[in-house]
Amino acid sequence: MPHSDFIQLMKEKAETVQAIVSKINHMEQAFRYTIDLTQKQGGKTVAATGLKPSESRLLKKACEASELELLEFPLRSHTHEIHTSLTPVDWGIAETGTLVIDSSSEDVRIATMLAETHIAVLPASKIKPDSESLEKELNAVLMADTPSYYAFITGASRTADIERVLAIGVHGPQELHILIVEEDSE
Amino acid sequence: MIKTAQDMKSYKKQLKEALSDQFLRTALDNFYTAYRENRSAVYDGIDFESIKKEIATEKDGALPYLEDLYEEFKVHAETAGAKVHIARNAQQANEIITAIAKENNVKKIVKSKSMTAEETFLNDHLEKEGFTVTETDLGEWIIQLRKEGPSHMVLPAIHLSRHQVGDLFADVTGKKQNSEDIDKLVKVARQELRPTYLAADMGISGANFAIAESGSLGLVTNEGNMRLVTTMPRVHVALVGYDKLIPNLKTMLRILKVLPRNATGQAITSYVTWIKGAVECGASPSNRKVMHVVFLDNGRLALAKDPVFSPALRCIRCGACANVCPVYSKVGGHKYGHVYIGAIGLILTLFYHGIENDRVIVQNCINCQACREVCPVDIDLPHLIKKTYRAVLDQDGKTPAKNFILSRVMKNRRLFHFILRQAHLAQKPLARKGPMIRHLPNFFEKRHGFRSLPVIAETPFRDQWKHLRKHLVRPKYTVALFAGCAVDFIYPEHARALVTLLERHRVQVEFPKDQTCCGLPASMAAEEATARDLALQNIRAVQPEKYDYILTLCASCASHLKHNGFKIFKKDSDWLEKLKEFSDKIIDFSSFMVNVLDVSSEGIKATHKKVAYHAPCHLCRGLQVTTEPRKLIQLAGYTYIRSKDEDVCCGFGGSYSIDFPEISAEILKKKLDNVEDTPAELLVTDCPGCVLQLRGGMNKRGGKIQVKHIAELLAETKQ
């Protein structure tokens, strides 16, 4: 299977679990997407992890221009007020539309757990066909002597605990947006 | 609190209540059908049979080394800052967790779902010690508020309606709730529980996996509450059964292929999380989580060494054995287990919660094999349930009257057959010349009256045989007919139909006269010694070396004779070779016609009558024969009409339908409703037990659809 097929599979599988998937070419588009979506949903705040200092400054400026607040770290002091989170993704798993995120940093955990809307940025080159093909990478993290918190995220949080009716958005984010970055098309 | 029946009388009362709970009945019926449909879709492209065998091998391989895996886990987890404990029993686990809470000045605790914590009744213990404990999984929160136990391992509140949840949430919030809007009810939980995570000092979780080589826990969830429980509070305690220890990540990834698919029909859950050691935590003064892992033994290490029961420890708690169980689908989890429910619950309860909680419920298995087929770790659940029942009888040192009589009578073929012949005379006045007894005499309880009963034949097949036997010159095959008691004594016409039919195909039929009961009823009553004795009698009587095949008209006999002998003979028995020859030659009617005789529709006058089919449990699952009977119906010139849930049990289950007539009647009703929903004029099956149940039920309800054994159908075709 050529890699472009995995990108397509990733998109399809993520969409079957109610993730909203778009393709972008660079980070600035992700910022625009984040701000537009937050405004559309009536949110006031954005939490972003994993950005370079220059990107962070850029996002802060853009947020301010749109009357949104880019929340400062540590996010634990903002647990009541995170509307949108924007986080990078380490890997994608096409077979199931899964995002793989090293969440050992508490800020990453809080951003991906407490936000109403989670926007995840996934480089197309990081999409693997299945979980087995990530075994080595994942095991390298787990086998290190340091503590770790590692996550597979597939779609928004969900339950079927009342009459087996599927409801999206229980305790975790109510929406999951995936932005696939296709660098080679730049 | 969980109130599991401790005697049959109160159990019967509980069952009656469950059967009259209309919401529960509809919810479970819908779930039963939907689960099976979703599951087959989500396994598309996955080789379930191979994966389950691989997982079973890996899990079994780890069982003798659980204590080594524990040590390995401990070293790695502690290097990363966790503290790892052993709890020998439930009390110790609860005490260790209480001590951790006290040590850390904990007041408020949030919990994510853990069956292991349900097993130890951890919440009760912590609340008695003065802690506030809040369950955060939606279903668990609901049942905690209602002070109930879970009725399903994956869907703990499946027994409740949206209205019951709406009323409960109205009480909790002090605001009226719109119960029709399930999305809004879910949001109530989101809003109510959010502050609880943030205010909690300690989070308690379970784990699906404890990976020894890295000292990390693996957790498989959907709602996101477990992630908050393990992130927000400064202390995290994971309570994990020893059976969750696996050697490496590879094993976990393999199990992850089947766990969500089997549990909820998902390719993967929303969240799969690995936690290792004391991760960063801003709520803790040290900025590191206070992390503890408590491994619970509670009988697991002994179970791991048990030559019979150790496979029960393979269980990965997917809950599927309940989802496909026709009995569960009628009575629900509160009546089908103690803490652990479903087929695996009937087994584990004896080991984790004592004989008093298992003595009665363990008897409620209809042996339809649906759980064995769906189990993703290849546990022979029906077999272990019978073994569990045997262990209960042995521990109690009692032999129920039924077992005593059954063993005594069955072992002596002449006595057994004498009694069957006498039964014909006793029944005669009741039948009033017809083939059925529609109204049972008064000494039977009313609940047995859900089906008409057939009359024992005046002349059993064995007495008709000397007049029927024909000697064929140069036959194509020589087969022994293993009639089984039902065909021999109730439906000799099925066997006559077979003999006529096979003569047309130039097959020499013999009827070894000393054959007796196949032994399945003895196995079902956990009378293994009797079953073994009967197996020997049959091998001696039939002399398998003389025949090309041993043909049966009864799927239950066939499946028992083919597979169960190997489970009841000792591994070094002198009879194994003979048993194998016997077992290898067993064949069911449809397979013989289609695969051996290769019958065709040539020369057959097609009637195109519409025929529905009921797949007997012991044919479609026991012998895995599924295409042949359907093909045969069509070859015989009939139009095969598919009905809903064709491969679901008819509710017979031999003596099950006498022990639990209320449940048998409900399963039968659903089956007949499904058949009557089709335009079929005939209902065909290939097991005399199913014929008895289906024909009796159809007769009782005055239905128009005729029920026939497939051999009768074939014999009626016109050339």
CSV table of C-alpha atoms in Angstrom, one decimal, chain A residues 76 79-80 95-96 98 103-107 109-110 112-116 130-132 134-135 138-139 141-174, chain B residues 23 30-31 34 79-80 136-139 154-155 160-162 165 182-183 185-187 190 193-194 197-198 213-214 216 222-225 227-228 230-232 249-250 253 257 266 268-276 278-283 288:
chain,number,residue,atom,x,y,z
A,76,ARG,CA,-3.4,22.8,36.1
A,79,THR,CA,-8.6,23.3,34.8
A,80,HIS,CA,-12.0,25.0,34.8
A,95,GLU,CA,-6.0,0.9,10.6
A,96,THR,CA,-8.0,2.4,13.4
A,98,THR,CA,-5.8,6.4,16.2
A,103,SER,CA,1.3,12.4,27.5
A,104,SER,CA,4.0,12.1,30.2
A,105,SER,CA,4.0,15.9,30.5
A,106,GLU,CA,1.1,16.9,32.7
A,107,ASP,CA,0.2,19.8,30.5
A,109,ARG,CA,-2.6,15.3,29.7
A,110,ILE,CA,-4.7,18.2,31.0
A,112,THR,CA,-6.1,16.4,25.9
A,113,MET,CA,-8.4,15.5,28.8
A,114,LEU,CA,-10.1,18.6,30.0
A,115,ALA,CA,-10.6,20.7,26.9
A,116,GLU,CA,-14.1,20.8,25.4
A,130,ASP,CA,-1.2,-0.5,12.3
A,131,SER,CA,-0.3,-0.7,16.0
A,132,GLU,CA,2.2,-3.6,15.4
A,134,LEU,CA,4.7,1.0,16.2
A,135,GLU,CA,5.6,-1.7,18.7
A,138,LEU,CA,6.2,2.4,21.9
A,139,ASN,CA,8.3,-0.2,23.7
A,141,VAL,CA,9.3,4.7,25.7
A,142,LEU,CA,7.9,2.0,28.1
A,143,MET,CA,11.2,0.3,28.7
A,144,ALA,CA,13.1,3.4,29.7
A,145,ASP,CA,13.6,3.7,33.5
A,146,THR,CA,11.7,7.0,33.6
A,147,PRO,CA,8.0,7.4,34.4
A,148,SER,CA,5.7,7.7,31.4
A,149,TYR,CA,2.0,8.2,30.4
A,150,TYR,CA,1.3,7.2,26.9
A,151,ALA,CA,-2.0,7.4,25.0
A,152,PHE,CA,-3.8,6.1,22.0
A,153,ILE,CA,-6.7,8.4,21.3
A,154,THR,CA,-9.4,7.3,18.8
A,155,GLY,CA,-12.3,9.7,18.4
A,156,ALA,CA,-13.9,11.8,21.1
A,157,SER,CA,-14.8,10.4,24.5
A,158,ARG,CA,-17.9,8.2,24.3
A,159,THR,CA,-20.3,6.0,26.3
A,160,ALA,CA,-23.2,3.7,25.7
A,161,ASP,CA,-23.9,3.2,29.4
A,162,ILE,CA,-27.5,4.4,29.2
A,163,GLU,CA,-29.7,2.0,27.2
A,164,ARG,CA,-26.7,1.3,25.0
A,165,VAL,CA,-27.3,4.6,23.1
A,166,LEU,CA,-24.0,6.0,21.8
A,167,ALA,CA,-23.3,9.5,23.3
A,168,ILE,CA,-20.2,11.5,22.4
A,169,GLY,CA,-18.4,13.6,24.9
A,170,VAL,CA,-18.7,12.1,28.4
A,171,HIS,CA,-15.7,13.0,30.6
A,172,GLY,CA,-13.1,13.8,27.9
A,173,PRO,CA,-13.3,16.2,25.0
A,174,GLN,CA,-16.6,16.5,23.2
B,23,PHE,CA,-37.9,-3.1,30.4
B,30,ASN,CA,-32.4,-5.9,21.7
B,31,PHE,CA,-28.8,-6.0,23.0
B,34,ALA,CA,-27.5,-6.0,18.1
B,79,THR,CA,12.7,2.1,39.3
B,80,ALA,CA,10.2,4.6,37.8
B,136,THR,CA,-16.8,8.2,37.7
B,137,ASP,CA,-17.6,5.7,34.9
B,138,LEU,CA,-21.1,6.7,33.9
B,139,GLY,CA,-22.7,3.3,34.4
B,154,VAL,CA,-18.8,-3.7,30.5
B,155,LEU,CA,-22.2,-2.1,30.7
B,160,LEU,CA,-31.8,0.4,33.8
B,161,SER,CA,-34.0,2.6,31.5
B,162,ARG,CA,-33.4,6.2,30.6
B,165,VAL,CA,-31.6,7.3,35.1
B,182,ILE,CA,-29.8,10.6,26.6
B,183,ASP,CA,-27.2,13.1,25.4
B,185,LEU,CA,-28.3,12.9,30.8
B,186,VAL,CA,-24.7,12.1,29.8
B,187,LYS,CA,-23.9,15.8,30.1
B,190,ARG,CA,-20.0,15.4,32.9
B,193,LEU,CA,-18.4,14.8,38.1
B,194,ARG,CA,-15.9,17.4,36.7
B,197,TYR,CA,-12.0,14.9,39.9
B,198,LEU,CA,-10.5,18.3,40.6
B,213,GLU,CA,9.1,-6.4,31.1
B,214,SER,CA,8.5,-2.7,31.4
B,216,SER,CA,3.8,-0.4,32.9
B,222,ASN,CA,-14.0,5.0,26.4
B,223,GLU,CA,-15.3,7.8,28.5
B,224,GLY,CA,-12.1,9.5,29.5
B,225,ASN,CA,-12.9,9.3,33.2
B,227,ARG,CA,-7.6,9.4,32.4
B,228,LEU,CA,-8.8,12.1,34.7
B,230,THR,CA,-5.2,8.9,37.1
B,231,THR,CA,-4.2,12.5,36.3
B,232,MET,CA,-5.8,15.0,38.5
B,249,LEU,CA,3.8,-5.3,24.9
B,250,LYS,CA,3.4,-7.7,22.0
B,253,LEU,CA,-1.2,-5.4,21.4
B,257,LYS,CA,-7.1,-6.7,18.6
B,266,GLN,CA,-15.3,-1.3,18.5
B,268,ILE,CA,-10.4,0.1,19.3
B,269,THR,CA,-11.7,2.1,22.3
B,270,SER,CA,-11.5,5.9,22.5
B,271,TYR,CA,-8.5,5.6,24.8
B,272,VAL,CA,-5.8,3.1,25.4
B,273,THR,CA,-3.4,4.3,28.0
B,274,TRP,CA,-0.1,3.1,29.4
B,275,ILE,CA,1.0,4.3,32.8
B,276,LYS,CA,4.5,3.6,34.2
B,278,ALA,CA,5.3,8.2,39.3
B,279,VAL,CA,4.6,10.7,36.5
B,280,GLU,CA,4.6,14.5,36.7
B,281,CYS,CA,1.8,15.8,39.0
B,282,GLY,CA,1.3,19.4,39.9
B,283,ALA,CA,-1.0,18.6,42.8
B,288,ARG,CA,5.5,13.6,41.2
